[in-house]
Amino acid sequence: MRAWLLQTGEILPLNRGQRKMRSGLLAQCLAKRGHEIVWWASNFDHLTKKKVLPGSGLITLEPGLSLRYLSSLSYSNNISVRRYLDHLVYANKFARAARKEPVPNLIIASTPDYHLAYEGLLYAEEHQIPFVLDVRDPWPDSFLEVISHKFSRKLLKLLLRSDFNKLAKLIQSANGITSMMDSLLEWALNKTVHPVANRVFHLGATSFGLNLKDFEERKNWGKNHDFNVAFIGSFGTLQNPRIIVDAAAIIEHKHPELSISFIIAGDGPMRAQIEKSAKGSKNINFYGWVNEEEIKTILLKSHLGVIPENLNQDTFPNKTFTYLSGGLPLLSGSEGELRRFMAQNSIGRGFDSNSPESLANQIVDIYHKPLEWQRLQTNALNIFEGQFNADKIYSEFSDWIENICKNTNSNGGVAKSN
């Protein structure tokens, strides 16, 4: 099978030890099965807001997996006209470049970005090949949520009428629809009356093969070992770890006798600002961007993983699964599905995402309750192995993709829904 993956927002696994995300993991799994995979991506990194490759080109990432990258405009703000134009320009470039390449047997496109996914659908219809839509965010519906004024919301929806039409056609025409969350899949399926093959495949994370024996040393915090609170992620507007810096300052001031330290790892447009705000702090260590082996080292010596963003929408950040893979109980500012999932499975606690004091209080309280922490740690590892181990998830995802390709008629219709 020759398949194309259309996804421009993920970190590209260009460097040795770079941890792969959803498209990267799926592409790798399919390639290892002997399929020929081409991943269409941008030369611009969404998280760091930097160009990571010059111009446009084709490189081999590993046997069976190629990266076809196209140049893009770039942007500095996630919520901006510049980003919208970047996506439009890239989608148009893909539409032209795709028709110069050998025709694949199947296309898997994620949304966002729906402009690129839409061009992928048009190409699939033109060549009568199956098209799978992987829903990761409720765009463009989510654009309306940030506007409180009713009239302004209606006006924006009118201006984005073409965008909503693109989304509708994507959902109604896809041969298969997947998502990382039940709620997101339900959101998509509610927009079509046609039966379509569908399935939830969680994001997951690569397993480090860790178990409770690996964490014997970290349970004895106090005079000899610090109680480490970790943040691993990007430094952007949404995932801004500033609240962690402020919570660290509160703990350093109010509880200097406690051996609590903070590990902040990652990169992004707000990194310099965050590091400047922590200047003079004695309990914060910045690691910059970390590779897979460095992430493992951080997980092994940490006790809690912080998710600072308030996600009212029903989605889990990638760092959720990274933390769980290391048995880290979660501290989350989310009020959405993640908070409910944490409560149901007893894998962490919530805090007020607008209050550093709230985060500091939760950290100090867990510090004084080692038995509760051990219970949360055990639950975190069990949940990860049971539901979020990437090896299992993407093996099943690959099975499903192969089945879609096999059972699709030559006219582009799904022969059998499963």
Tab-separated table of N, CA and C in Angstrom, residues 244-346:
chain	number	residue	atom	x	y	z
A	244	ILE	N	3.561	27.917	36.646
A	244	ILE	CA	4.452	27.023	37.390
A	244	ILE	C	5.578	27.827	38.031
A	245	VAL	N	6.111	28.786	37.297
A	245	VAL	CA	7.156	29.668	37.831
A	245	VAL	C	6.630	30.432	39.038
A	246	ASP	N	5.409	30.934	38.926
A	246	ASP	CA	4.813	31.693	40.034
A	246	ASP	C	4.535	30.790	41.234
A	247	ALA	N	4.084	29.562	40.981
A	247	ALA	CA	3.830	28.621	42.082
A	247	ALA	C	5.140	28.255	42.779
A	248	ALA	N	6.201	28.108	41.993
A	248	ALA	CA	7.510	27.801	42.571
A	248	ALA	C	7.979	28.915	43.493
A	249	ALA	N	7.726	30.166	43.084
A	249	ALA	CA	8.112	31.315	43.914
A	249	ALA	C	7.340	31.322	45.236
A	250	ILE	N	6.062	30.971	45.170
A	250	ILE	CA	5.236	30.923	46.381
A	250	ILE	C	5.776	29.873	47.343
A	251	ILE	N	6.101	28.684	46.812
A	251	ILE	CA	6.613	27.608	47.662
A	251	ILE	C	7.977	27.970	48.247
A	252	GLU	N	8.824	28.581	47.418
A	252	GLU	CA	10.151	28.985	47.895
A	252	GLU	C	10.042	30.006	49.018
A	253	HIS	N	9.061	30.884	48.950
A	253	HIS	CA	8.879	31.924	49.958
A	253	HIS	C	8.184	31.399	51.216
A	254	LYS	N	7.112	30.606	51.025
A	254	LYS	CA	6.300	30.169	52.164
A	254	LYS	C	6.779	28.866	52.805
A	255	HIS	N	7.449	28.030	51.996
A	255	HIS	CA	7.851	26.719	52.519
A	255	HIS	C	9.319	26.433	52.178
A	256	PRO	N	10.232	27.279	52.623
A	256	PRO	CA	11.649	27.083	52.280
A	256	PRO	C	12.222	25.793	52.865
A	257	GLU	N	11.546	25.243	53.873
A	257	GLU	CA	12.040	24.021	54.515
A	257	GLU	C	11.751	22.769	53.688
A	258	LEU	N	10.876	22.871	52.691
A	258	LEU	CA	10.501	21.710	51.898
A	258	LEU	C	11.437	21.551	50.698
A	259	SER	N	11.851	20.325	50.440
A	259	SER	CA	12.770	20.057	49.310
A	259	SER	C	11.963	19.814	48.030
A	260	ILE	N	11.324	20.883	47.547
A	260	ILE	CA	10.512	20.818	46.325
A	260	ILE	C	11.229	21.589	45.219
A	261	SER	N	11.462	20.921	44.107
A	261	SER	CA	12.120	21.545	42.962
A	261	SER	C	11.251	21.402	41.711
A	262	PHE	N	11.530	22.252	40.732
A	262	PHE	CA	10.743	22.266	39.497
A	262	PHE	C	11.664	22.059	38.296
A	263	ILE	N	11.242	21.170	37.416
A	263	ILE	CA	11.955	20.905	36.167
A	263	ILE	C	11.072	21.389	35.017
A	264	ILE	N	11.567	22.366	34.276
A	264	ILE	CA	10.806	22.914	33.153
A	264	ILE	C	11.599	22.672	31.881
A	265	ALA	N	11.050	21.838	31.009
A	265	ALA	CA	11.746	21.450	29.783
A	265	ALA	C	10.885	21.769	28.570
A	266	GLY	N	11.510	22.331	27.549
A	266	GLY	CA	10.766	22.634	26.327
A	266	GLY	C	11.303	23.882	25.656
A	267	ASP	N	10.580	24.286	24.622
A	267	ASP	CA	10.996	25.452	23.855
A	267	ASP	C	9.754	26.086	23.249
A	268	GLY	N	9.907	27.267	22.701
A	268	GLY	CA	8.779	27.950	22.094
A	268	GLY	C	8.967	29.450	22.129
A	269	PRO	N	8.036	30.184	21.533
A	269	PRO	CA	8.198	31.641	21.405
A	269	PRO	C	8.243	32.388	22.732
A	270	MET	N	7.740	31.801	23.814
A	270	MET	CA	7.729	32.503	25.097
A	270	MET	C	8.824	32.017	26.048
A	271	ARG	N	9.749	31.203	25.535
A	271	ARG	CA	10.767	30.625	26.413
A	271	ARG	C	11.615	31.701	27.102
A	272	ALA	N	12.115	32.665	26.344
A	272	ALA	CA	12.970	33.706	26.932
A	272	ALA	C	12.222	34.476	28.013
A	273	GLN	N	10.958	34.776	27.749
A	273	GLN	CA	10.160	35.528	28.712
A	273	GLN	C	9.960	34.730	29.998
A	274	ILE	N	9.702	33.420	29.858
A	274	ILE	CA	9.484	32.568	31.030
A	274	ILE	C	10.760	32.445	31.846
A	275	GLU	N	11.882	32.225	31.177
A	275	GLU	CA	13.146	32.086	31.898
A	275	GLU	C	13.524	33.389	32.605
A	276	LYS	N	13.220	34.508	31.977
A	276	LYS	CA	13.498	35.803	32.606
A	276	LYS	C	12.659	35.990	33.865
A	277	SER	N	11.402	35.537	33.817
A	277	SER	CA	10.520	35.693	34.985
A	277	SER	C	10.976	34.837	36.157
A	278	ALA	N	11.773	33.798	35.880
A	278	ALA	CA	12.239	32.902	36.947
A	278	ALA	C	13.638	33.260	37.435
A	279	LYS	N	14.187	34.351	36.925
A	279	LYS	CA	15.540	34.741	37.309
A	279	LYS	C	15.627	34.944	38.823
A	280	GLY	N	16.605	34.315	39.422
A	280	GLY	CA	16.784	34.424	40.867
A	280	GLY	C	16.157	33.279	41.634
A	281	SER	N	15.305	32.477	40.991
A	281	SER	CA	14.681	31.340	41.666
A	281	SER	C	15.710	30.240	41.903
A	282	LYS	N	15.682	29.687	43.094
A	282	LYS	CA	16.630	28.632	43.447
A	282	LYS	C	16.040	27.234	43.289
A	283	ASN	N	14.730	27.159	43.056
A	283	ASN	CA	14.094	25.842	42.996
A	283	ASN	C	13.582	25.489	41.596
A	284	ILE	N	14.067	26.191	40.547
A	284	ILE	CA	13.636	25.922	39.177
A	284	ILE	C	14.851	25.598	38.314
A	285	ASN	N	14.741	24.517	37.541
A	285	ASN	CA	15.780	24.125	36.603
A	285	ASN	C	15.194	24.076	35.195
A	286	PHE	N	15.790	24.851	34.284
A	286	PHE	CA	15.348	24.855	32.887
A	286	PHE	C	16.245	23.925	32.073
A	287	TYR	N	15.624	23.086	31.266
A	287	TYR	CA	16.363	22.094	30.484
A	287	TYR	C	16.359	22.377	28.987
A	288	GLY	N	15.566	23.346	28.526
A	288	GLY	CA	15.462	23.561	27.087
A	288	GLY	C	14.734	22.409	26.421
A	289	TRP	N	14.906	22.300	25.084
A	289	TRP	CA	14.234	21.203	24.378
A	289	TRP	C	14.949	19.896	24.669
A	290	VAL	N	14.180	18.827	24.928
A	290	VAL	CA	14.755	17.549	25.327
A	290	VAL	C	14.373	16.447	24.343
A	291	ASN	N	15.292	15.504	24.131
A	291	ASN	CA	15.004	14.367	23.262
A	291	ASN	C	14.411	13.224	24.078
A	292	GLU	N	14.182	12.115	23.424
A	292	GLU	CA	13.466	11.007	24.072
A	292	GLU	C	14.203	10.467	25.294
A	293	GLU	N	15.516	10.302	25.187
A	293	GLU	CA	16.284	9.764	26.309
A	293	GLU	C	16.299	10.749	27.473
A	294	GLU	N	16.364	12.041	27.174
A	294	GLU	CA	16.348	13.060	28.228
A	294	GLU	C	14.976	13.129	28.908
A	295	ILE	N	13.924	12.917	28.128
A	295	ILE	CA	12.585	12.864	28.717
A	295	ILE	C	12.498	11.716	29.711
A	296	LYS	N	13.036	10.568	29.336
A	296	LYS	CA	13.027	9.408	30.236
A	296	LYS	C	13.737	9.723	31.546
A	297	THR	N	14.885	10.399	31.450
A	297	THR	CA	15.637	10.768	32.653
A	297	THR	C	14.813	11.686	33.554
A	298	ILE	N	14.119	12.658	32.951
A	298	ILE	CA	13.282	13.576	33.727
A	298	ILE	C	12.146	12.825	34.400
A	299	LEU	N	11.505	11.927	33.670
A	299	LEU	CA	10.388	11.163	34.234
A	299	LEU	C	10.830	10.315	35.419
A	300	LEU	N	11.986	9.713	35.312
A	300	LEU	CA	12.467	8.817	36.366
A	300	LEU	C	12.706	9.537	37.690
A	301	LYS	N	13.044	10.817	37.630
A	301	LYS	CA	13.341	11.521	38.881
A	301	LYS	C	12.254	12.523	39.285
A	302	SER	N	11.143	12.546	38.544
A	302	SER	CA	10.064	13.474	38.866
A	302	SER	C	8.943	12.784	39.628
A	303	HIS	N	8.095	13.595	40.255
A	303	HIS	CA	7.007	13.071	41.071
A	303	HIS	C	5.624	13.508	40.603
A	304	LEU	N	5.555	14.656	39.938
A	304	LEU	CA	4.282	15.163	39.422
A	304	LEU	C	4.519	15.775	38.048
A	305	GLY	N	3.503	15.693	37.187
A	305	GLY	CA	3.561	16.338	35.879
A	305	GLY	C	2.467	17.389	35.780
A	306	VAL	N	2.825	18.608	35.414
A	306	VAL	CA	1.867	19.725	35.398
A	306	VAL	C	1.378	19.997	33.974
A	307	ILE	N	0.062	20.137	33.841
A	307	ILE	CA	-0.587	20.559	32.597
A	307	ILE	C	-1.241	21.898	32.907
A	308	PRO	N	-0.564	23.011	32.604
A	308	PRO	CA	-1.036	24.317	33.082
A	308	PRO	C	-2.234	24.876	32.346
A	309	GLU	N	-2.435	24.485	31.077
A	309	GLU	CA	-3.482	25.114	30.284
A	309	GLU	C	-4.874	24.686	30.748
A	310	ASN	N	-5.820	25.615	30.628
A	310	ASN	CA	-7.215	25.321	30.951
A	310	ASN	C	-7.914	24.901	29.662
A	311	LEU	N	-8.134	23.604	29.523
A	311	LEU	CA	-8.757	23.070	28.317
A	311	LEU	C	-10.233	22.829	28.581
A	312	ASN	N	-11.064	23.823	28.299
A	312	ASN	CA	-12.502	23.631	28.434
A	312	ASN	C	-13.023	22.702	27.347
A	313	GLN	N	-12.325	22.661	26.211
A	313	GLN	CA	-12.725	21.759	25.150
A	313	GLN	C	-12.282	20.340	25.514
A	314	ASP	N	-12.862	19.367	24.810
A	314	ASP	CA	-12.627	17.970	25.155
A	314	ASP	C	-11.424	17.429	24.407
A	315	THR	N	-10.249	17.701	24.933
A	315	THR	CA	-9.031	17.200	24.313
A	315	THR	C	-7.967	17.022	25.388
A	316	PHE	N	-7.020	16.125	25.114
A	316	PHE	CA	-5.904	15.888	26.023
A	316	PHE	C	-4.622	16.371	25.354
A	317	PRO	N	-3.790	17.164	26.040
A	317	PRO	CA	-2.489	17.543	25.471
A	317	PRO	C	-1.571	16.320	25.391
A	318	ASN	N	-0.601	16.372	24.484
A	318	ASN	CA	0.335	15.258	24.340
A	318	ASN	C	1.089	14.961	25.630
A	319	LYS	N	1.387	16.004	26.398
A	319	LYS	CA	2.174	15.796	27.610
A	319	LYS	C	1.452	14.902	28.620
A	320	THR	N	0.123	14.821	28.533
A	320	THR	CA	-0.634	13.937	29.416
A	320	THR	C	-0.088	12.518	29.344
A	321	PHE	N	0.101	12.023	28.132
A	321	PHE	CA	0.512	10.643	27.933
A	321	PHE	C	1.989	10.456	28.237
A	322	THR	N	2.776	11.509	28.007
A	322	THR	CA	4.191	11.452	28.369
A	322	THR	C	4.335	11.289	29.871
A	323	TYR	N	3.605	12.090	30.629
A	323	TYR	CA	3.656	11.991	32.093
A	323	TYR	C	3.203	10.607	32.566
A	324	LEU	N	2.091	10.132	32.023
A	324	LEU	CA	1.557	8.843	32.456
A	324	LEU	C	2.516	7.708	32.132
A	325	SER	N	3.271	7.832	31.013
A	325	SER	CA	4.221	6.778	30.655
A	325	SER	C	5.320	6.644	31.696
A	326	GLY	N	5.562	7.710	32.453
A	326	GLY	CA	6.550	7.681	33.525
A	326	GLY	C	5.925	7.548	34.901
A	327	GLY	N	4.647	7.204	34.945
A	327	GLY	CA	3.975	7.025	36.233
A	327	GLY	C	3.815	8.296	37.027
A	328	LEU	N	3.750	9.452	36.350
A	328	LEU	CA	3.608	10.716	37.067
A	328	LEU	C	2.135	11.041	37.291
A	329	PRO	N	1.708	11.227	38.519
A	329	PRO	CA	0.371	11.777	38.758
A	329	PRO	C	0.275	13.163	38.122
A	330	LEU	N	-0.919	13.518	37.666
A	330	LEU	CA	-1.112	14.765	36.931
A	330	LEU	C	-1.650	15.867	37.834
A	331	LEU	N	-1.196	17.086	37.578
A	331	LEU	CA	-1.800	18.292	38.134
A	331	LEU	C	-2.269	19.105	36.935
A	332	SER	N	-3.576	19.268	36.786
A	332	SER	CA	-4.104	19.879	35.568
A	332	SER	C	-5.001	21.067	35.859
A	333	GLY	N	-4.826	22.115	35.053
A	333	GLY	CA	-5.697	23.279	35.118
A	333	GLY	C	-6.928	23.124	34.244
A	334	SER	N	-7.056	21.993	33.563
A	334	SER	CA	-8.174	21.770	32.658
A	334	SER	C	-9.485	21.603	33.406
A	335	GLU	N	-10.550	22.119	32.802
A	335	GLU	CA	-11.886	21.915	33.356
A	335	GLU	C	-12.735	21.067	32.409
A	336	GLY	N	-12.096	20.511	31.381
A	336	GLY	CA	-12.815	19.732	30.381
A	336	GLY	C	-12.765	18.245	30.674
A	337	GLU	N	-12.711	17.465	29.588
A	337	GLU	CA	-12.770	16.007	29.709
A	337	GLU	C	-11.566	15.455	30.457
A	338	LEU	N	-10.420	16.109	30.346
A	338	LEU	CA	-9.234	15.635	31.047
A	338	LEU	C	-9.457	15.630	32.554
A	339	ARG	N	-10.050	16.690	33.086
A	339	ARG	CA	-10.316	16.754	34.526
A	339	ARG	C	-11.240	15.613	34.953
A	340	ARG	N	-12.258	15.340	34.154
A	340	ARG	CA	-13.190	14.245	34.468
A	340	ARG	C	-12.488	12.897	34.410
A	341	PHE	N	-11.633	12.725	33.420
A	341	PHE	CA	-10.909	11.462	33.275
A	341	PHE	C	-9.969	11.236	34.463
A	342	MET	N	-9.313	12.300	34.902
A	342	MET	CA	-8.417	12.197	36.054
A	342	MET	C	-9.172	11.771	37.302
A	343	ALA	N	-10.342	12.357	37.511
A	343	ALA	CA	-11.135	12.037	38.692
A	343	ALA	C	-11.648	10.602	38.650
A	344	GLN	N	-12.102	10.177	37.481
A	344	GLN	CA	-12.650	8.826	37.334
A	344	GLN	C	-11.602	7.747	37.588
A	345	ASN	N	-10.355	8.040	37.228
A	345	ASN	CA	-9.306	7.026	37.317
A	345	ASN	C	-8.298	7.286	38.435
A	346	SER	N	-8.526	8.347	39.202
A	346	SER	CA	-7.672	8.694	40.332
A	346	SER	C	-6.192	8.718	39.927
